[in-house]
Amino acid sequence: MSDEPYEFAVDAFRREGLLEPAETGTGPAHDGTGRVDLSFSPSGRTVRVPQGVTLFDAASWNGIAIDSTCGGHGTCKKCKIQVVDGTVPVSRLDVRAFSADQLKDGWRLACLAHATQDLGVDVPPLTTRPKAATVGVGRQVILRPAVQKRYVELDEPTLADQRPDLQRLYDAIDDLELRADLHALRRLPTVLRQADYKITAVIVDEDLIDVEPGDTSEQRYAIAFDLGTTTVVATLLDLATGTPVAVQSMLNKQQPFGGDVITRISATMMDPDALGRLRLLAQETLAELAVGVCAEGEVDAALVYEVALAGNATMTALVLGIDPEPLGVAPFVMSTAAPTDVRAADLGLSLHPGARASLFPALGAYVGGDIVSGMLATGMDRDKRVRLFIDVGTNCEIVLSDGDRILSTAAPAGPAFEGGAIRCGMRAADGAIEVIKLGEDVVLQVIGEVEPQGLCGSGLVDGVAELVRVGLLDHSGRFVSDEIAKEVAPALADRLTYVGEERVFVLHRPRGVTEAAESVYLSQRDVRELQFAKAAISTGWTLLLDELEVDPRDVQQVLLAGSFGSYLSPASAIRIGLVPKLPVLRIVSAGNVAGEGAKMALLSLRERAGAAALLEEVRYVELSDRADFNDKFVDQLAFPG
Ligand code: FES
């Protein structure tokens, strides 16, 4: 369709400064840094997302369903939302989808609306009963869950028809080879007779797990878990519509055993009781979240018939009570790549008594089910572009696809990104500096709008990138001398000082504080920690690019994933060399892809089979035994020029 009938409106909106300057769908006109708060109604949820993310992505990452049949690609015009607080420029497609009055009232297509400021957004109820759901990074999945409900009306037995109850049911559902759980068998005679032989069979895969009186076929739920080392996220899904009902997250209760997988594995090696305690703590975390999402969604836990769990290999072993020691020592071997026949009760969950658990398979000891889940969510195996997937964390997982072949590896980045080993480091919580800009002076963005207390990983990356940009850090990562500092940035030079013998840059000095040691600062050692972390990661992707003989400039998309990676400023990630030097719009925040993959596995058996197929398709590259690793690592330490 031509744009012409709308050109007058396009011009009018452009004159009012309301039309997005870029072409429809080509991205926002901002520098990709900073965070914005989005308040969604009627759910009442407020979420904090990287600036520039579309409202469609922000909603879907946070379990808020918006109508769509195109998966957020700007073609279906179904993703209508109303911006009720703040403004979003009008895109060219908005002009076709809405009247002038609607546009003035803030109506926009969510997949083309980039959040560049805090916004209030009203999401209308879904208008169509979906046959497909949008999950992952713009993925559409046809709804075909493992959980099925079949309503049947059976003939009553007679002296001439004395078939057993179960046979009577099997005969009515003859397209499946059913096997009945004992729980279902126990209930069958009573439920059949009380309900006049009108019952609903509850089936997971081909297991008959229950029978319910009457027609309950619309009531079926599942929970997707992203079992992270630090944070655990649960999403309650309505399997009849494919939509999320409630999302909750909390810190993994295993935290007291250490912040990373190695300390938790070590704990099990030193204390024979630790494995049992770690298993219980992981299970308590899942159970608390399950209770929370069911309460929030007002769903009876007994209607949850399946869970999917995506976790790294250590977390998966621990929650199942499997000894993780072989994962922590060379040659780094898993007990199994794909745990099978697990029930939700084995994970400590009180849901339907027959509820099944589907655990994501792992590629290796350090490329676990969470990454396989992320690959599924981002469609790494079905895109012809050259794409790089980086899950940034203490252990950084990297996947490279050239459209035909897929390689993966793991790079030990250390705790710098989580704020560990950094003098003023902290987790991304209230008081953490998350964005830093250097201009005339220092501009900080702080989580929770409270006084800065420390620096989280994204703030660290920003701070170092900005110091390199203005010339206060040289490319080897050393703070410049006072003389040079005064020449390159006189207003900022005063902040360069010492704590003890160490050179530091003061980011925030609380009122009344005179000592640099009591302020929030970035030290020379912090810069070195970050250099080591980013060199480990960039060595990882450099070696994968070498393996596939791909030039870094030919990478068409870099997906930054995970609870930390998704919040990194793409511009800063490029500046410090954490990702290849590419146009900033090729670097994309992918959100919680592990959780998204888990949702896909619950909504579609086909996608679940796709995850299993990845085990065959992806080649794991071990970095630690490569002769060229050390040389490449040293090459990657410096910041790019
Ligand atoms: Fe289809 Fe936005 S999701 S146009």
XYZ file of C-alpha atoms and ligand atoms in Angstrom:
645
model
C 0.000 0.000 0.000
C 1.252 3.470 -0.835
C 1.934 5.943 1.925
C 0.456 8.776 -0.099
C -3.038 9.107 1.448
C -1.305 9.555 4.763
C 1.400 11.964 3.706
C -0.584 14.988 4.902
C -0.844 13.414 8.345
C 2.826 12.439 8.299
C 3.737 16.050 7.499
C 1.426 17.418 10.198
C 2.910 15.171 12.846
C 6.429 15.910 11.666
C 5.757 19.640 12.025
C 4.573 19.044 15.579
C 7.753 17.094 16.243
C 5.697 13.984 16.923
C 6.882 11.833 14.039
C 9.825 9.587 14.640
C 12.707 10.824 12.459
C 13.862 7.338 11.478
C 11.945 5.222 8.973
C 9.295 2.965 10.448
C 10.838 0.056 12.284
C 14.436 1.152 11.860
C 14.901 2.034 15.468
C 14.952 4.926 17.838
C 16.835 8.195 17.502
C 18.664 8.026 20.815
C 22.055 6.841 21.918
C 20.853 3.582 23.466
C 21.962 4.408 26.989
C 19.969 4.865 30.176
C 16.890 3.249 31.670
C 13.251 4.174 31.677
C 10.346 3.191 33.938
C 7.183 1.953 32.244
C 3.922 1.676 34.182
C 1.458 -0.701 32.563
C -2.250 -0.573 33.317
C -4.543 -2.274 34.109
C -1.956 -4.787 35.425
C -0.456 -2.072 37.651
C 3.055 -3.315 36.919
C 6.009 -0.944 36.656
C 9.083 -2.227 34.875
C 12.520 -0.742 34.302
C 13.979 -1.382 30.858
C 16.869 -0.134 28.726
C 16.002 3.084 26.907
C 14.979 2.456 23.320
C 13.357 -0.936 23.855
C 9.943 -1.188 22.173
C 6.864 -1.207 24.381
C 5.991 -4.560 22.810
C 9.306 -6.127 23.895
C 9.189 -4.508 27.328
C 5.697 -5.898 27.889
C 6.515 -9.359 26.620
C 9.745 -9.590 28.680
C 7.650 -8.844 31.731
C 4.783 -11.161 31.028
C 2.249 -8.571 29.877
C 0.293 -9.855 26.898
C -0.307 -7.571 23.908
C -2.284 -8.663 20.841
C -0.153 -9.667 17.853
C -0.173 -12.064 14.971
C 3.104 -10.933 13.371
C 5.344 -11.413 16.390
C 6.280 -7.759 16.741
C 7.453 -7.277 13.154
C 5.242 -4.280 12.387
C 2.916 -5.901 9.886
C -0.270 -7.045 11.678
C -1.320 -3.720 13.294
C -2.832 -5.631 16.203
C -0.498 -4.466 18.977
C -2.544 -1.365 19.845
C -1.781 0.350 23.138
C -2.472 3.804 24.549
C 0.294 5.949 25.974
C -1.473 7.739 28.826
C 1.533 9.391 30.428
C 4.539 10.737 28.497
C 4.935 10.842 24.735
C 6.057 8.478 22.010
C 6.621 9.709 18.440
C 4.121 8.604 15.793
C 5.509 5.987 13.411
C 4.487 5.782 9.762
C 2.423 2.667 10.445
C 0.629 4.380 13.353
C -0.699 6.877 10.844
C -2.339 4.017 8.954
C -3.596 2.205 12.021
C -5.220 5.100 13.903
C -7.317 8.198 13.282
C -5.814 11.628 13.980
C -7.855 11.855 17.205
C -6.628 8.460 18.366
C -3.037 9.460 17.676
C -3.532 12.627 19.709
C -4.954 10.473 22.509
C -1.706 8.498 22.564
C -2.700 5.372 20.631
C 0.339 3.642 19.112
C 1.429 0.263 17.769
C 3.491 -1.179 20.610
C 6.072 -2.925 18.421
C 7.047 0.388 16.783
C 6.883 2.515 19.938
C 10.347 2.985 21.421
C 10.484 3.952 25.072
C 12.841 6.911 25.329
C 11.330 8.364 28.522
C 9.250 7.186 31.505
C 5.769 6.267 30.284
C 2.340 5.194 31.448
C 0.878 2.629 29.033
C -2.644 1.244 28.932
C -2.869 -2.248 27.399
C -6.330 -3.236 26.086
C -7.557 -6.782 26.715
C -6.732 -9.351 24.039
C -9.351 -9.276 21.284
C -8.742 -12.621 19.628
C -8.392 -16.068 20.997
C -4.854 -16.781 19.847
C -3.753 -19.888 18.029
C -0.221 -18.690 18.377
C 1.676 -16.726 20.969
C 4.501 -14.228 20.683
C 7.403 -15.203 22.894
C 11.166 -14.950 22.852
C 12.745 -12.363 20.605
C 9.875 -11.808 18.157
C 9.131 -15.531 17.862
C 5.650 -16.747 17.033
C 4.794 -20.211 18.267
C 1.716 -22.183 17.322
C -0.016 -23.290 20.509
C 0.431 -27.006 20.909
C 1.284 -27.597 24.561
C 2.201 -30.981 26.005
C -0.714 -30.430 28.419
C -4.022 -31.229 26.749
C -7.509 -31.478 28.114
C -10.111 -33.584 26.331
C -13.775 -33.313 27.257
C -15.620 -36.575 26.558
C -19.136 -37.865 27.072
C -18.947 -41.626 27.536
C -21.644 -44.283 27.164
C -22.767 -45.680 30.485
C -21.846 -49.335 31.007
C -24.524 -51.993 30.605
C -24.579 -55.732 31.093
C -23.930 -55.927 27.372
C -21.011 -53.447 27.590
C -18.812 -54.220 30.584
C -15.644 -52.569 29.308
C -13.475 -51.326 32.170
C -13.759 -47.606 32.905
C -10.255 -46.901 31.663
C -10.818 -48.791 28.407
C -14.024 -46.822 27.887
C -12.015 -43.606 28.202
C -9.164 -44.855 25.986
C -11.683 -45.838 23.305
C -13.081 -42.289 23.333
C -9.614 -40.762 22.864
C -8.317 -43.216 20.315
C -5.888 -40.858 18.576
C -3.480 -41.075 21.526
C -1.658 -44.029 23.069
C -2.533 -43.118 26.641
C -0.912 -44.442 29.816
C -2.738 -43.734 33.080
C -1.091 -42.533 36.306
C -2.242 -44.352 39.421
C -3.686 -41.047 40.678
C -5.937 -40.850 37.597
C -6.971 -44.487 37.994
C -7.916 -43.953 41.624
C -10.193 -41.055 40.725
C -11.726 -42.461 37.559
C -14.585 -44.658 38.913
C -15.911 -42.001 41.283
C -15.537 -39.013 38.940
C -17.164 -40.889 36.051
C -20.262 -41.806 38.034
C -20.608 -38.510 39.870
C -20.360 -36.570 36.609
C -22.771 -38.748 34.587
C -19.891 -39.977 32.429
C -19.146 -36.413 31.243
C -15.550 -35.826 32.166
C -12.367 -34.058 31.104
C -9.195 -36.091 30.707
C -5.992 -34.284 31.720
C -3.113 -35.435 29.549
C 0.577 -34.484 29.539
C 2.293 -35.842 26.438
C 0.501 -39.212 26.386
C 0.220 -39.662 30.148
C -3.283 -39.493 31.590
C -2.626 -37.702 34.865
C -6.184 -36.970 36.026
C -9.864 -36.942 35.200
C -12.078 -34.026 36.212
C -15.894 -33.834 36.324
C -17.580 -31.843 33.542
C -15.853 -29.703 30.946
C -12.738 -28.025 32.381
C -10.856 -27.924 29.101
C -10.307 -24.149 29.272
C -8.522 -24.358 32.617
C -4.938 -25.445 32.150
C -1.832 -23.730 33.380
C 1.923 -24.202 33.512
C 4.866 -22.389 35.112
C 8.116 -21.486 33.318
C 11.127 -21.129 35.620
C 14.423 -19.440 34.853
C 16.597 -20.852 37.638
C 19.517 -18.426 37.691
C 22.517 -18.570 40.006
C 21.548 -15.128 41.331
C 17.911 -14.536 40.396
C 15.027 -16.930 39.796
C 12.030 -15.907 37.677
C 8.667 -17.685 37.430
C 5.974 -17.040 34.813
C 2.512 -18.556 35.168
C 1.086 -19.279 31.711
C -2.495 -19.831 30.617
C -2.032 -22.710 28.174
C -5.468 -22.213 26.593
C -4.500 -18.759 25.308
C -0.696 -18.839 25.469
C -0.659 -15.697 27.576
C 1.267 -15.008 30.769
C -0.927 -14.601 33.834
C 1.654 -13.556 36.438
C 5.421 -13.112 36.724
C 7.514 -12.974 39.894
C 11.216 -13.079 40.648
C 13.383 -13.375 43.740
C 16.984 -13.979 44.718
C 18.073 -17.611 44.686
C 18.035 -18.732 48.320
C 21.365 -20.495 47.737
C 23.122 -17.095 47.909
C 24.663 -17.702 51.373
C 26.728 -20.501 49.771
C 28.408 -18.032 47.420
C 27.585 -15.874 44.443
C 28.735 -18.164 41.635
C 28.532 -21.802 40.629
C 32.146 -22.605 41.566
C 31.698 -21.595 45.222
C 28.528 -23.668 45.425
C 30.232 -26.712 43.863
C 33.149 -26.239 46.285
C 30.705 -26.168 49.204
C 29.424 -29.637 48.240
C 32.997 -30.919 48.023
C 33.904 -29.688 51.498
C 30.720 -30.462 53.410
C 28.747 -33.691 52.862
C 25.517 -31.997 54.000
C 25.824 -29.043 51.634
C 24.304 -30.788 48.605
C 21.113 -31.563 50.519
C 20.889 -28.024 51.831
C 21.518 -26.478 48.424
C 18.845 -28.723 46.886
C 16.328 -27.663 49.518
C 17.143 -23.969 49.148
C 16.696 -24.088 45.359
C 13.437 -25.990 45.793
C 12.184 -23.541 48.406
C 12.909 -20.693 45.988
C 10.884 -22.376 43.230
C 8.061 -23.283 45.631
C 7.762 -19.753 46.995
C 7.610 -18.322 43.490
C 5.016 -20.913 42.421
C 2.796 -19.947 45.347
C 3.362 -16.277 44.503
C 2.411 -16.460 40.831
C -0.649 -18.628 41.529
C -1.834 -16.143 44.167
C -1.186 -13.162 41.899
C -2.955 -14.838 38.966
C -5.765 -16.161 41.216
C -5.187 -19.645 39.834
C -5.611 -22.833 41.882
C -2.167 -24.502 42.052
C -3.860 -27.851 41.341
C -4.630 -26.564 37.815
C -0.893 -26.259 37.049
C -0.066 -29.459 35.204
C 3.446 -28.842 33.972
C 6.548 -26.759 34.658
C 9.581 -26.069 32.473
C 12.909 -25.181 33.987
C 15.893 -23.542 32.329
C 19.041 -23.381 34.419
C 22.762 -23.757 34.013
C 24.197 -27.244 34.472
C 25.173 -26.634 38.104
C 21.824 -25.158 39.126
C 20.015 -28.007 37.366
C 22.143 -30.622 39.147
C 21.689 -28.934 42.529
C 17.913 -28.585 42.328
C 17.688 -32.291 41.475
C 20.114 -33.226 44.257
C 22.745 -34.561 41.820
C 26.390 -34.271 42.916
C 27.836 -31.322 40.906
C 31.501 -32.077 41.678
C 32.350 -33.488 38.199
C 31.156 -30.169 36.707
C 33.749 -28.248 38.697
C 36.899 -30.216 37.942
C 38.557 -31.129 34.617
C 37.433 -32.699 32.334
C 34.103 -31.026 33.367
C 31.531 -33.780 32.814
C 27.756 -33.661 33.334
C 25.832 -36.548 34.877
C 23.410 -36.255 31.958
C 22.824 -33.713 29.217
C 19.056 -34.081 29.423
C 17.338 -35.118 32.670
C 14.115 -36.988 31.849
C 11.090 -38.290 33.720
C 11.132 -35.605 36.360
C 7.934 -34.567 38.118
C 7.175 -31.134 39.532
C 7.046 -32.791 42.980
C 10.716 -33.841 42.505
C 11.492 -30.100 42.416
C 9.691 -29.576 45.712
C 6.603 -28.068 44.058
C 3.051 -28.547 45.355
C 1.036 -28.265 42.168
C -1.197 -30.906 40.585
C 0.087 -34.216 42.040
C 0.816 -35.578 38.565
C 2.396 -32.374 37.208
C 5.417 -33.062 35.024
C 8.668 -31.108 34.825
C 10.503 -30.495 31.577
C 14.161 -29.562 32.066
C 16.187 -27.966 29.312
C 19.070 -30.070 28.001
C 22.627 -28.729 28.310
C 25.424 -28.605 25.740
C 28.233 -28.843 28.250
C 29.180 -28.232 31.857
C 29.392 -24.495 31.172
C 26.862 -24.058 28.393
C 23.763 -25.219 30.176
C 20.026 -25.492 29.704
C 19.620 -21.748 30.238
C 21.672 -21.071 27.105
C 19.889 -23.753 25.062
C 16.664 -22.071 26.180
C 18.068 -18.691 25.113
C 19.043 -20.088 21.709
C 15.487 -21.326 21.257
C 14.026 -17.957 22.257
C 16.278 -16.029 19.880
C 15.898 -18.514 17.015
C 19.673 -18.937 16.687
C 19.123 -22.092 14.650
C 16.648 -20.643 12.177
C 18.059 -17.333 11.050
C 20.316 -16.999 8.031
C 22.130 -13.941 9.375
C 25.510 -14.021 11.115
C 24.494 -13.589 14.764
C 26.398 -13.538 17.994
C 24.679 -14.288 21.299
C 26.455 -13.241 24.496
C 25.074 -13.978 27.952
C 27.233 -11.745 30.117
C 27.874 -12.869 33.672
C 30.438 -14.477 35.942
C 30.497 -17.334 33.477
C 29.861 -15.852 30.064
C 28.287 -18.056 27.415
C 28.822 -17.186 23.765
C 27.065 -18.612 20.692
C 27.900 -17.785 17.083
C 25.800 -18.767 14.081
C 26.642 -18.058 10.449
C 23.241 -19.239 9.283
C 24.459 -22.803 8.668
C 26.733 -23.718 11.535
C 26.425 -22.902 15.238
C 29.308 -22.842 17.704
C 29.188 -22.238 21.427
C 31.698 -21.680 24.156
C 31.997 -20.471 27.737
C 34.402 -17.794 28.958
C 35.176 -17.322 32.659
C 34.647 -13.576 33.064
C 34.840 -13.412 36.854
C 32.623 -11.413 39.192
C 33.277 -7.854 37.878
C 29.965 -7.597 36.018
C 28.020 -8.555 39.124
C 29.809 -5.804 41.047
C 32.134 -8.343 42.726
C 35.888 -7.596 43.136
C 35.096 -3.934 42.423
C 35.984 -1.519 45.263
C 32.614 0.262 45.262
C 30.807 -2.554 43.440
C 27.279 -3.657 44.295
C 24.386 -5.544 42.746
C 21.898 -3.714 40.559
C 19.690 -2.664 43.481
C 18.530 0.666 44.942
C 21.481 3.039 45.247
C 23.504 1.445 42.436
C 24.862 3.762 39.745
C 23.687 2.136 36.508
C 24.448 4.805 33.898
C 27.379 7.236 33.758
C 27.895 10.083 31.297
C 30.847 12.416 31.272
C 30.398 15.893 29.842
C 31.065 19.186 31.551
C 30.815 17.156 34.721
C 29.673 13.682 35.745
C 26.019 12.758 35.187
C 24.819 9.663 37.036
C 21.655 7.607 36.790
C 20.947 5.733 40.003
C 18.494 2.903 40.632
C 15.684 3.940 42.972
C 16.470 7.670 42.785
C 18.336 7.558 46.095
C 21.838 8.738 46.977
C 24.464 6.699 45.060
C 25.944 3.941 47.218
C 27.981 1.977 44.710
C 28.436 0.875 41.151
C 26.680 -2.051 39.438
C 28.017 -3.829 36.359
C 26.385 -1.608 33.726
C 27.641 1.490 35.588
C 31.141 0.028 35.651
C 31.085 -0.600 31.885
C 29.678 2.896 31.255
C 32.208 4.553 33.571
C 35.215 2.901 31.968
C 33.875 3.497 28.445
C 33.319 7.186 29.187
C 36.749 7.628 30.794
C 38.352 6.100 27.698
C 36.218 8.322 25.464
C 37.187 11.575 27.178
C 40.839 10.545 27.383
C 41.247 10.113 31.157
C 42.003 6.427 30.658
C 44.474 5.496 27.930
C 43.908 2.504 25.680
C 46.069 0.293 27.856
C 43.619 0.957 30.719
C 45.863 3.231 32.779
C 44.639 6.530 34.238
C 46.534 9.398 32.596
C 48.804 11.713 34.606
C 47.397 14.887 36.227
C 49.120 17.031 33.596
C 47.554 15.172 30.692
C 44.181 15.053 32.507
C 44.061 18.852 32.789
C 44.704 19.132 29.080
C 42.063 16.645 27.925
C 39.211 17.354 30.359
C 39.935 20.153 32.829
C 36.535 20.060 34.553
C 36.801 16.339 35.212
C 40.485 16.322 36.131
C 39.700 17.364 39.739
C 37.974 14.063 40.267
C 41.174 12.141 39.514
C 42.867 11.540 42.824
C 44.300 8.803 45.062
C 42.968 6.434 47.690
C 46.111 5.290 49.434
C 48.569 4.586 46.648
C 45.887 3.852 44.131
C 44.664 6.157 41.398
C 40.874 6.639 41.454
C 38.184 8.683 39.716
C 35.541 9.995 42.139
C 32.004 9.521 40.841
C 30.013 10.746 43.820
C 31.112 12.463 47.007
C 28.346 12.519 49.644
C 27.672 15.897 51.279
C 30.195 16.655 54.017
C 32.633 13.969 52.884
C 36.128 15.193 52.158
C 38.042 11.913 51.898
C 38.020 10.252 48.484
C 38.077 6.888 50.280
C 34.567 7.568 51.628
C 33.121 8.504 48.266
C 31.892 6.298 45.425
C 34.793 5.921 43.024
C 36.281 3.840 40.243
C 39.791 2.627 40.941
C 42.695 1.584 38.748
C 42.254 -1.976 40.017
C 38.542 -1.903 39.075
C 39.518 -0.960 35.536
C 41.940 -3.910 35.452
C 39.194 -6.278 36.703
C 36.913 -5.106 33.918
C 39.706 -5.468 31.361
C 40.236 -9.094 32.371
C 36.520 -9.819 32.193
C 36.017 -8.195 28.810
C 39.206 -9.775 27.421
C 37.922 -13.247 28.418
C 34.658 -12.568 26.587
C 36.134 -10.971 23.494
C 38.715 -13.770 23.253
C 35.763 -16.178 23.277
C 33.941 -14.575 20.388
C 37.159 -13.870 18.471
C 38.051 -17.565 18.544
C 34.552 -18.565 17.465
C 34.681 -16.060 14.581
C 38.086 -17.494 13.589
C 36.678 -21.033 13.663
C 33.913 -20.081 11.218
C 36.228 -17.748 9.267
C 33.864 -14.807 9.757
C 35.119 -11.217 9.834
C 33.851 -9.370 12.955
C 32.470 -6.610 10.711
C 30.178 -9.160 9.052
C 28.280 -9.900 12.259
C 24.756 -8.678 11.557
C 23.353 -8.849 15.056
C 24.754 -9.150 18.567
C 22.231 -10.230 21.211
C 23.170 -9.214 24.743
C 21.310 -11.560 27.042
C 20.784 -12.312 30.686
C 19.798 -10.174 33.615
C 23.058 -8.241 33.347
C 23.772 -8.252 29.601
C 20.325 -6.920 28.732
C 20.987 -3.751 30.740
C 24.384 -2.958 29.233
C 24.649 0.154 27.139
C 25.398 -1.068 23.594
C 27.514 2.027 22.912
C 29.672 1.391 25.997
C 29.951 -2.322 25.212
C 31.358 -1.393 21.786
C 33.704 1.226 23.220
C 35.395 -1.137 25.675
C 35.566 -3.963 23.107
C 33.158 -6.300 24.867
C 31.390 -6.760 21.514
C 32.742 -6.313 17.956
C 33.020 -2.765 16.637
C 29.712 -2.504 14.783
C 26.980 0.116 14.216
C 25.217 0.515 17.567
C 21.823 -0.582 16.199
C 23.219 -4.051 15.516
C 23.662 -4.556 19.262
C 20.346 -5.646 20.748
C 19.200 -6.172 24.339
C 17.549 -9.587 24.291
C 16.007 -9.629 27.785
C 15.455 -12.723 29.881
C 15.809 -15.183 27.024
C 16.209 -18.240 29.283
C 12.751 -17.623 30.747
C 11.327 -16.958 27.282
C 12.655 -20.281 25.985
C 11.071 -22.058 28.949
C 7.725 -20.456 28.064
C 8.092 -21.589 24.453
C 8.750 -25.168 25.539
C 5.524 -25.149 27.547
C 3.455 -23.647 24.727
C 4.733 -25.800 21.907
C 5.923 -29.390 21.712
C 7.513 -28.506 18.399
C 9.680 -25.876 20.026
C 10.568 -28.297 22.791
C 11.753 -30.756 20.174
C 13.732 -27.875 18.627
C 15.612 -27.423 21.902
C 16.497 -31.113 21.948
C 17.663 -30.869 18.322
C 20.074 -28.079 19.266
C 22.158 -30.672 21.109
C 22.972 -32.202 17.722
C 23.326 -28.938 15.821
C 25.599 -26.920 18.099
C 29.318 -27.664 18.387
C 30.871 -26.810 21.726
C 34.366 -25.286 21.564
C 36.468 -25.715 24.715
C 38.649 -22.640 25.224
C 40.823 -23.835 28.089
C 42.852 -26.300 26.032
C 43.472 -23.985 23.060
C 47.114 -23.216 22.407
C 46.236 -19.746 21.035
C 44.023 -18.728 23.957
C 46.674 -16.878 25.974
C 48.025 -14.884 23.036
C 44.548 -13.859 21.949
C 43.633 -12.963 25.534
C 46.615 -10.619 25.836
C 45.677 -9.033 22.480
C 42.182 -8.327 23.791
C 43.171 -6.623 27.045
C 43.562 -3.130 25.594
C 40.566 -0.910 24.841
C 39.954 -0.465 21.103
C 41.242 2.697 19.497
Fe 2.185 -6.856 14.617
Fe 2.980 -4.761 16.081
S 2.908 -6.818 16.627
S 2.228 -4.781 14.078
